CSV table of C-alpha atoms in Angstrom, one decimal:
chain,number,residue,atom,x,y,z
A,1,UNK,CA,-65.3,-116.4,70.7
A,2,UNK,CA,-62.9,-118.8,69.1
A,3,UNK,CA,-64.5,-120.8,66.7
A,4,UNK,CA,-63.8,-124.7,66.5
A,5,UNK,CA,-61.3,-125.6,64.0
A,6,UNK,CA,-61.2,-129.2,62.7
A,7,UNK,CA,-58.1,-129.2,59.9
A,8,UNK,CA,-58.1,-133.1,59.8
A,9,UNK,CA,-59.5,-134.3,56.4
A,10,UNK,CA,-62.1,-137.0,57.4
A,11,UNK,CA,-60.5,-139.1,54.8
A,12,UNK,CA,-57.4,-139.3,56.9
A,13,UNK,CA,-58.8,-140.1,60.3
A,14,UNK,CA,-59.6,-143.2,62.2
A,15,UNK,CA,-61.2,-143.3,65.7
A,16,UNK,CA,-62.1,-139.6,67.2
A,17,UNK,CA,-58.8,-137.6,67.4
A,18,UNK,CA,-56.5,-140.0,65.6
A,19,UNK,CA,-55.0,-140.0,62.4
A,20,UNK,CA,-54.9,-143.4,60.4
A,21,UNK,CA,-51.2,-145.1,60.5
A,22,UNK,CA,-50.7,-143.5,56.9
A,23,UNK,CA,-51.6,-140.0,57.6
A,24,UNK,CA,-49.3,-140.1,60.9
A,25,UNK,CA,-46.5,-141.2,59.0
A,26,UNK,CA,-47.2,-138.4,56.0
A,27,UNK,CA,-46.6,-135.7,58.9
A,28,UNK,CA,-43.4,-137.1,60.3
A,29,UNK,CA,-40.3,-135.2,59.1
A,30,UNK,CA,-42.2,-132.5,57.0
A,31,UNK,CA,-40.5,-129.9,55.2
A,32,UNK,CA,-40.5,-126.3,56.1
A,33,UNK,CA,-43.8,-124.8,55.0
A,34,UNK,CA,-43.9,-122.8,51.6
A,35,UNK,CA,-45.1,-119.6,51.1
A,36,UNK,CA,-47.8,-121.0,48.6
A,37,UNK,CA,-49.1,-123.4,51.3
A,38,UNK,CA,-49.3,-120.5,54.1
A,39,UNK,CA,-51.4,-118.4,51.4
A,40,UNK,CA,-53.5,-121.6,50.6
A,41,UNK,CA,-53.9,-122.3,54.7
A,42,UNK,CA,-55.1,-118.8,54.9
A,43,UNK,CA,-57.5,-118.9,52.2
A,44,UNK,CA,-59.1,-121.8,53.5
A,45,UNK,CA,-59.6,-120.3,56.8
A,46,UNK,CA,-60.8,-117.2,55.6
A,47,UNK,CA,-63.5,-119.0,53.7
A,48,UNK,CA,-64.4,-121.1,56.4
A,49,UNK,CA,-64.6,-118.0,58.4
A,50,UNK,CA,-66.9,-116.4,55.9
A,51,UNK,CA,-69.2,-119.3,56.1
A,52,UNK,CA,-69.6,-119.1,59.8
A,53,UNK,CA,-71.4,-115.9,59.5
A,54,UNK,CA,-74.4,-116.9,57.4
A,55,UNK,CA,-74.4,-120.1,59.2
A,56,UNK,CA,-75.1,-118.1,62.5
A,57,UNK,CA,-78.0,-116.2,61.2
A,58,UNK,CA,-79.6,-119.5,60.1
A,59,UNK,CA,-78.8,-120.9,63.5
A,60,UNK,CA,-80.6,-117.8,65.1
A,61,UNK,CA,-83.7,-118.4,62.7
A,62,UNK,CA,-83.5,-122.2,63.3
A,63,UNK,CA,-83.8,-121.2,66.8
A,64,UNK,CA,-86.8,-118.7,66.7
A,65,UNK,CA,-88.8,-121.3,64.8
A,66,UNK,CA,-87.7,-124.4,67.1
A,67,UNK,CA,-91.4,-124.7,68.4
A,68,UNK,CA,-92.9,-124.8,64.8
A,69,UNK,CA,-94.8,-127.9,63.2
A,70,UNK,CA,-92.5,-130.9,63.4
A,71,UNK,CA,-93.2,-131.4,59.7
A,72,UNK,CA,-92.4,-127.8,59.1
A,73,UNK,CA,-88.8,-127.3,57.4
A,74,UNK,CA,-86.6,-124.8,59.3
A,75,UNK,CA,-84.4,-122.3,57.5
A,76,UNK,CA,-81.2,-124.0,57.7
A,77,UNK,CA,-83.0,-127.2,56.1
A,78,UNK,CA,-84.2,-124.8,53.1
A,79,UNK,CA,-80.8,-123.5,52.8
A,80,UNK,CA,-79.4,-127.0,52.4
A,81,UNK,CA,-82.0,-127.6,49.9
A,82,UNK,CA,-80.9,-124.4,47.9
A,83,UNK,CA,-77.5,-125.6,47.9
A,84,UNK,CA,-76.1,-123.8,51.0
A,85,UNK,CA,-74.6,-126.5,53.4
A,86,UNK,CA,-72.1,-125.1,56.1
A,87,UNK,CA,-71.1,-128.4,57.3
A,88,UNK,CA,-70.4,-129.9,54.1
A,89,UNK,CA,-68.5,-126.8,52.6
A,90,UNK,CA,-66.1,-126.7,55.8
A,91,UNK,CA,-65.4,-130.4,55.7
A,92,UNK,CA,-64.7,-130.3,51.8
A,93,UNK,CA,-62.3,-127.2,52.6
A,94,UNK,CA,-60.6,-129.3,55.4
A,95,UNK,CA,-59.2,-131.8,52.8
A,96,UNK,CA,-57.1,-128.9,51.4
A,97,UNK,CA,-55.1,-128.0,54.5
A,98,UNK,CA,-51.4,-128.1,54.2
A,99,UNK,CA,-49.8,-131.2,55.5
A,100,UNK,CA,-47.9,-129.2,57.8
A,101,UNK,CA,-50.9,-127.5,59.1
A,102,UNK,CA,-52.7,-130.8,59.5
A,103,UNK,CA,-49.6,-131.7,61.9
A,104,UNK,CA,-50.1,-128.6,63.9
A,105,UNK,CA,-53.5,-129.3,64.4
A,106,UNK,CA,-52.9,-132.6,65.4
A,107,UNK,CA,-50.4,-131.6,67.7
A,108,UNK,CA,-52.9,-129.5,69.7
A,109,UNK,CA,-55.5,-132.1,69.4
A,110,UNK,CA,-53.2,-134.9,71.0
A,111,UNK,CA,-51.9,-132.7,73.9
A,112,UNK,CA,-53.4,-133.5,77.2
A,113,UNK,CA,-54.8,-131.1,80.0
A,114,UNK,CA,-54.9,-127.6,79.9
A,115,UNK,CA,-51.0,-126.9,80.4
A,116,UNK,CA,-50.1,-129.6,77.6
A,117,UNK,CA,-52.7,-127.9,75.5
A,118,UNK,CA,-51.4,-124.3,76.3
A,119,UNK,CA,-47.6,-125.3,75.3
A,120,UNK,CA,-48.9,-127.1,72.2
A,121,UNK,CA,-50.8,-124.2,71.0
A,122,UNK,CA,-47.8,-121.9,71.7
A,123,UNK,CA,-45.5,-124.3,70.2
A,124,UNK,CA,-47.7,-124.4,66.9
A,125,UNK,CA,-48.7,-120.6,66.6
A,126,UNK,CA,-50.6,-121.1,63.2
A,127,UNK,CA,-53.2,-122.7,65.3
A,128,UNK,CA,-53.9,-119.7,67.1
A,129,UNK,CA,-53.6,-117.6,63.9
A,130,UNK,CA,-56.5,-119.5,62.2
A,131,UNK,CA,-58.7,-119.4,65.4
A,132,UNK,CA,-58.0,-115.7,65.1
A,133,UNK,CA,-58.8,-115.4,61.7
A,134,UNK,CA,-62.1,-117.5,61.9
A,135,UNK,CA,-63.2,-115.6,65.0
A,136,UNK,CA,-63.5,-112.1,63.1
A,137,UNK,CA,-66.5,-112.8,61.0
A,138,UNK,CA,-68.6,-113.4,64.3
A,139,UNK,CA,-67.2,-110.6,65.9
A,140,UNK,CA,-68.0,-108.3,62.9
A,141,UNK,CA,-71.2,-109.8,62.9
A,142,UNK,CA,-71.7,-108.9,66.4
A,143,UNK,CA,-70.8,-105.4,65.8
A,144,UNK,CA,-73.2,-104.8,63.2
A,145,UNK,CA,-76.0,-105.9,65.7
A,146,UNK,CA,-74.6,-103.5,68.3
A,147,UNK,CA,-74.5,-100.6,65.9
A,148,UNK,CA,-78.3,-101.3,65.5
A,149,UNK,CA,-78.9,-100.6,69.2
A,150,UNK,CA,-77.5,-97.0,69.4
A,151,UNK,CA,-80.1,-96.5,72.7
A,152,UNK,CA,-77.6,-99.1,74.5
A,153,UNK,CA,-74.2,-97.8,74.2
A,154,UNK,CA,-72.4,-100.0,76.5
A,155,UNK,CA,-74.7,-103.2,76.5
A,156,UNK,CA,-74.9,-103.3,72.6
A,157,UNK,CA,-71.5,-105.1,72.0
A,158,UNK,CA,-72.5,-107.8,74.7
A,159,UNK,CA,-75.8,-108.2,72.9
A,160,UNK,CA,-74.5,-108.7,69.6
A,161,UNK,CA,-71.6,-110.8,70.8
A,162,UNK,CA,-74.2,-113.2,72.6
A,163,UNK,CA,-76.7,-113.3,69.6
A,164,UNK,CA,-73.7,-114.3,67.4
A,165,UNK,CA,-72.7,-117.1,69.8
A,166,UNK,CA,-76.8,-118.3,70.3
A,167,UNK,CA,-76.8,-118.5,66.2
A,168,UNK,CA,-73.5,-120.0,66.3
A,169,UNK,CA,-74.4,-123.0,68.5
A,170,UNK,CA,-77.9,-123.1,67.0
A,171,UNK,CA,-76.0,-123.8,63.6
A,172,UNK,CA,-73.9,-126.4,65.2
A,173,UNK,CA,-76.8,-128.2,66.7
A,174,UNK,CA,-78.7,-128.3,63.2
A,175,UNK,CA,-75.4,-129.7,61.8
A,176,UNK,CA,-75.1,-132.6,64.2
A,177,UNK,CA,-78.5,-133.3,64.9
A,178,UNK,CA,-80.2,-136.4,62.9
A,179,UNK,CA,-83.1,-134.4,62.4
A,180,UNK,CA,-81.1,-131.6,61.1
A,181,UNK,CA,-82.6,-129.4,63.6
A,182,UNK,CA,-82.6,-128.1,67.0
A,183,UNK,CA,-85.2,-129.4,69.4
A,184,UNK,CA,-87.1,-126.8,71.9
A,185,UNK,CA,-84.7,-127.9,74.7
A,186,UNK,CA,-81.6,-127.5,72.6
A,187,UNK,CA,-82.7,-124.1,71.1
A,188,UNK,CA,-83.1,-123.0,75.0
A,189,UNK,CA,-79.6,-124.1,75.8
A,190,UNK,CA,-78.5,-122.2,72.5
A,191,UNK,CA,-80.3,-119.2,74.0
A,192,UNK,CA,-78.8,-119.8,77.4
A,193,UNK,CA,-75.2,-119.9,76.2
A,194,UNK,CA,-75.7,-116.6,74.2
A,195,UNK,CA,-77.1,-114.9,77.3
A,196,UNK,CA,-74.0,-116.0,79.3
A,197,UNK,CA,-71.9,-115.0,76.8
A,198,UNK,CA,-73.2,-111.4,76.3
A,199,UNK,CA,-73.6,-111.0,80.0
A,200,UNK,CA,-69.5,-112.0,80.5
A,201,UNK,CA,-69.0,-109.9,77.4
A,202,UNK,CA,-70.8,-106.9,79.1
A,203,UNK,CA,-69.0,-107.2,82.2
A,204,UNK,CA,-66.0,-107.3,80.2
A,205,UNK,CA,-66.5,-103.9,78.4
A,206,UNK,CA,-67.4,-102.3,82.0
A,207,UNK,CA,-64.0,-103.5,83.3
A,208,UNK,CA,-61.8,-102.1,80.1
A,209,UNK,CA,-63.8,-98.7,80.6
A,210,UNK,CA,-62.5,-98.9,84.3
A,211,UNK,CA,-59.0,-99.9,83.2
A,212,UNK,CA,-58.7,-97.2,80.7
A,213,UNK,CA,-58.0,-99.7,77.8
A,214,UNK,CA,-59.7,-100.2,74.8
A,215,UNK,CA,-62.3,-103.5,74.4
A,216,UNK,CA,-62.2,-105.2,71.1
A,217,UNK,CA,-66.1,-105.8,71.0
A,218,UNK,CA,-66.9,-102.0,72.1
A,219,UNK,CA,-64.6,-100.7,69.8
A,220,UNK,CA,-66.0,-102.6,66.6
A,221,UNK,CA,-69.5,-101.4,67.7
A,222,UNK,CA,-68.3,-97.8,67.6
A,223,UNK,CA,-69.2,-97.0,71.5
A,224,UNK,CA,-65.8,-96.3,72.5
A,225,UNK,CA,-63.0,-94.7,70.8
A,226,UNK,CA,-59.5,-94.7,72.9
A,227,UNK,CA,-57.7,-92.2,71.1
A,228,UNK,CA,-55.2,-91.0,73.7
A,229,UNK,CA,-53.0,-93.1,75.7
A,230,UNK,CA,-54.5,-93.5,79.6
A,231,UNK,CA,-51.7,-95.9,80.7
A,232,UNK,CA,-48.2,-96.5,79.3
A,233,UNK,CA,-48.2,-98.9,76.0
A,234,UNK,CA,-46.8,-102.0,77.9
A,235,UNK,CA,-49.5,-101.9,80.7
A,236,UNK,CA,-52.0,-101.5,78.0
A,237,UNK,CA,-51.2,-104.5,76.4
A,238,UNK,CA,-50.8,-106.4,79.7
A,239,UNK,CA,-54.1,-105.0,80.8
A,240,UNK,CA,-55.8,-105.5,77.5
A,241,UNK,CA,-54.6,-109.4,77.4
A,242,UNK,CA,-55.5,-110.1,81.0
A,243,UNK,CA,-58.7,-108.7,80.1
A,244,UNK,CA,-59.9,-110.1,76.9
A,245,UNK,CA,-58.0,-113.5,77.3
A,246,UNK,CA,-58.6,-114.6,81.0
A,247,UNK,CA,-61.5,-112.4,82.2
A,248,UNK,CA,-63.5,-112.6,79.0
A,249,UNK,CA,-62.8,-115.2,76.3
A,250,UNK,CA,-61.5,-118.0,78.7
A,251,UNK,CA,-64.9,-118.1,80.9
A,252,UNK,CA,-67.0,-117.4,77.8
A,253,UNK,CA,-65.0,-120.6,75.6
A,254,UNK,CA,-65.8,-122.9,78.9
A,255,UNK,CA,-69.6,-122.2,79.1
A,256,UNK,CA,-70.2,-122.3,75.2
A,257,UNK,CA,-68.6,-125.8,75.3
A,258,UNK,CA,-70.1,-127.0,78.1
A,259,UNK,CA,-73.7,-125.8,76.6
A,260,UNK,CA,-73.0,-127.2,73.3
A,261,UNK,CA,-72.0,-130.5,75.1
A,262,UNK,CA,-75.3,-130.7,76.9
A,263,UNK,CA,-77.3,-129.9,74.1
A,264,UNK,CA,-75.8,-132.8,71.8
A,265,UNK,CA,-75.9,-135.6,74.7
A,266,UNK,CA,-71.9,-135.5,75.0
A,267,UNK,CA,-70.1,-135.5,78.6
A,268,UNK,CA,-70.3,-132.0,79.8
A,269,UNK,CA,-66.7,-131.6,80.4
A,270,UNK,CA,-65.6,-132.8,77.1
A,271,UNK,CA,-63.1,-130.5,75.2
A,272,UNK,CA,-63.4,-128.0,77.9
A,273,UNK,CA,-59.6,-127.8,78.3
A,274,UNK,CA,-59.1,-127.3,74.7
A,275,UNK,CA,-61.9,-124.3,74.5
A,276,UNK,CA,-60.3,-122.7,77.7
A,277,UNK,CA,-56.9,-122.8,76.5
A,278,UNK,CA,-57.7,-121.6,72.6
A,279,UNK,CA,-60.1,-119.2,74.5
A,280,UNK,CA,-57.6,-117.6,76.6
A,281,UNK,CA,-54.4,-117.5,74.2
A,282,UNK,CA,-56.8,-115.9,71.5
A,283,UNK,CA,-58.5,-113.4,73.5
A,284,UNK,CA,-54.8,-112.5,74.8
A,285,UNK,CA,-53.7,-112.1,71.6
A,286,UNK,CA,-56.7,-110.1,70.3
A,287,UNK,CA,-56.9,-108.0,73.4
A,288,UNK,CA,-53.3,-107.1,73.6
A,289,UNK,CA,-52.9,-106.3,70.1
A,290,UNK,CA,-55.9,-104.0,70.0
A,291,UNK,CA,-54.3,-101.8,72.6
A,292,UNK,CA,-51.0,-101.4,70.7
A,293,UNK,CA,-53.2,-100.7,67.7
A,294,UNK,CA,-55.3,-97.9,69.2
A,295,UNK,CA,-52.9,-96.2,71.6
A,296,UNK,CA,-50.1,-93.9,70.9
A,297,UNK,CA,-47.0,-93.0,72.6
A,298,UNK,CA,-47.3,-90.9,75.9
A,299,UNK,CA,-45.7,-87.3,75.7
A,300,UNK,CA,-44.3,-85.1,78.2
A,301,UNK,CA,-47.7,-83.2,77.8
A,302,UNK,CA,-49.5,-86.3,78.4
A,303,UNK,CA,-47.5,-86.7,81.7
A,304,UNK,CA,-48.2,-82.9,82.6
A,305,UNK,CA,-51.9,-83.1,82.0
A,306,UNK,CA,-52.4,-86.1,84.1
A,307,UNK,CA,-50.5,-84.4,87.1
A,308,UNK,CA,-51.8,-81.0,86.6
A,309,UNK,CA,-54.9,-81.2,84.3
A,310,UNK,CA,-55.2,-79.7,80.8
A,311,UNK,CA,-53.9,-76.2,80.0
A,312,UNK,CA,-56.6,-73.5,80.4
A,313,UNK,CA,-57.8,-72.9,76.5
A,314,UNK,CA,-57.2,-69.3,75.4
A,315,UNK,CA,-59.8,-66.9,75.1
A,316,UNK,CA,-60.8,-65.3,71.6
A,317,UNK,CA,-59.4,-61.5,71.4
A,318,UNK,CA,-63.2,-60.3,71.6
A,319,UNK,CA,-64.0,-61.8,74.7
A,320,UNK,CA,-60.9,-60.9,76.5
A,321,UNK,CA,-61.7,-57.0,75.5
A,322,UNK,CA,-65.4,-57.3,76.1
A,323,UNK,CA,-66.2,-56.2,79.9
A,324,UNK,CA,-67.4,-58.8,82.1
A,325,UNK,CA,-68.6,-59.1,85.7
A,326,UNK,CA,-67.4,-62.6,86.5
A,327,UNK,CA,-63.8,-63.2,88.0
A,328,UNK,CA,-62.9,-65.8,85.6
A,329,UNK,CA,-61.0,-62.9,83.6
A,330,UNK,CA,-59.0,-62.3,86.8
A,331,UNK,CA,-56.5,-65.0,87.4
A,332,UNK,CA,-56.5,-68.8,86.3
A,333,UNK,CA,-56.8,-71.3,89.1
A,334,UNK,CA,-53.4,-72.2,90.7
A,335,UNK,CA,-53.5,-75.8,89.1
A,336,UNK,CA,-54.0,-74.0,85.6
A,337,UNK,CA,-51.5,-71.7,86.2
A,338,UNK,CA,-49.0,-74.1,87.3
A,339,UNK,CA,-49.6,-76.1,83.8
A,340,UNK,CA,-49.0,-72.9,82.0
A,341,UNK,CA,-45.8,-72.1,83.9
A,342,UNK,CA,-44.5,-75.7,83.4
A,343,UNK,CA,-45.3,-75.6,80.0
A,344,UNK,CA,-43.3,-72.2,79.3
A,345,UNK,CA,-40.5,-73.6,81.3
A,346,UNK,CA,-40.2,-77.3,79.2
A,347,UNK,CA,-40.5,-75.0,76.2
A,348,UNK,CA,-37.7,-72.8,77.1
A,349,UNK,CA,-39.5,-69.9,78.0
A,350,UNK,CA,-39.4,-67.6,81.2
A,351,UNK,CA,-41.7,-68.2,83.9
A,352,UNK,CA,-43.1,-64.9,85.6
A,353,UNK,CA,-42.6,-64.0,89.4
């Protein structure tokens, strides 16, 4: 699930979502982004992404200990005392985004409505690229959890994805809470968000299987390997984009944003349009890209196999000479014989009788 990106340093912001006048003037008429600035932005995004994975693990631990005695320190509090503060680290990194990247983030933030947000994201593709990059560690974390559940090959990916979402939300609650920890009710909301996310993910995995396409989470979990083309590449890319973006990441992102708003006392629909657009577009790019990566071009033999079935496997010589009472050695079935004849014809050979 796409992770929220702040991208605008606190030192440049006034009211929520607005740059100070000096900052606004500094992002107008900017020169093109240099290669160095682009690499710096990628490094910042990658570092923030790396921070999110242990933060999610701490969030899960906070949820698990939410009903402990109030005075007992929570895992995230112990981590902060030891010097690991994800919120502070990410805020510090935000100060080093290039002016061009800050302007891109601000343009998306300022856009209004779903259509306006979508146009802004597509007009500033770097925002989408950073969203994908920052989602990667939690996807890998979910895959690690899924691989630990070999007895649930098709549900494991959804379970891993749900746990990562619950942990991520638990971490965000701990970071925003004045007490630095989730209350029992907030912990239940985080778990609920994880269950919904995991359930949608599991349904998305099943749908991908029916469509004959690769699902990202299932592929990472090692439960499916799409090594043959079941559909044309263009169809696979389209199906993958719709399945991952529209039918999986979109509802997951909306659910997660609503749960987060309720848990932190904000209006339930705050930021939902942004979450929906980022979820749908990020998922579409990842889903379509996965199909292009794992698919191979179809050949004439693939088309023949789809129509007539695979060619019969030749028997070893000792099996052909050995007497057998079964009728299998008499003549192959009609469809198999047709497949052999078609292959001979395509290869330039002769077709008997």
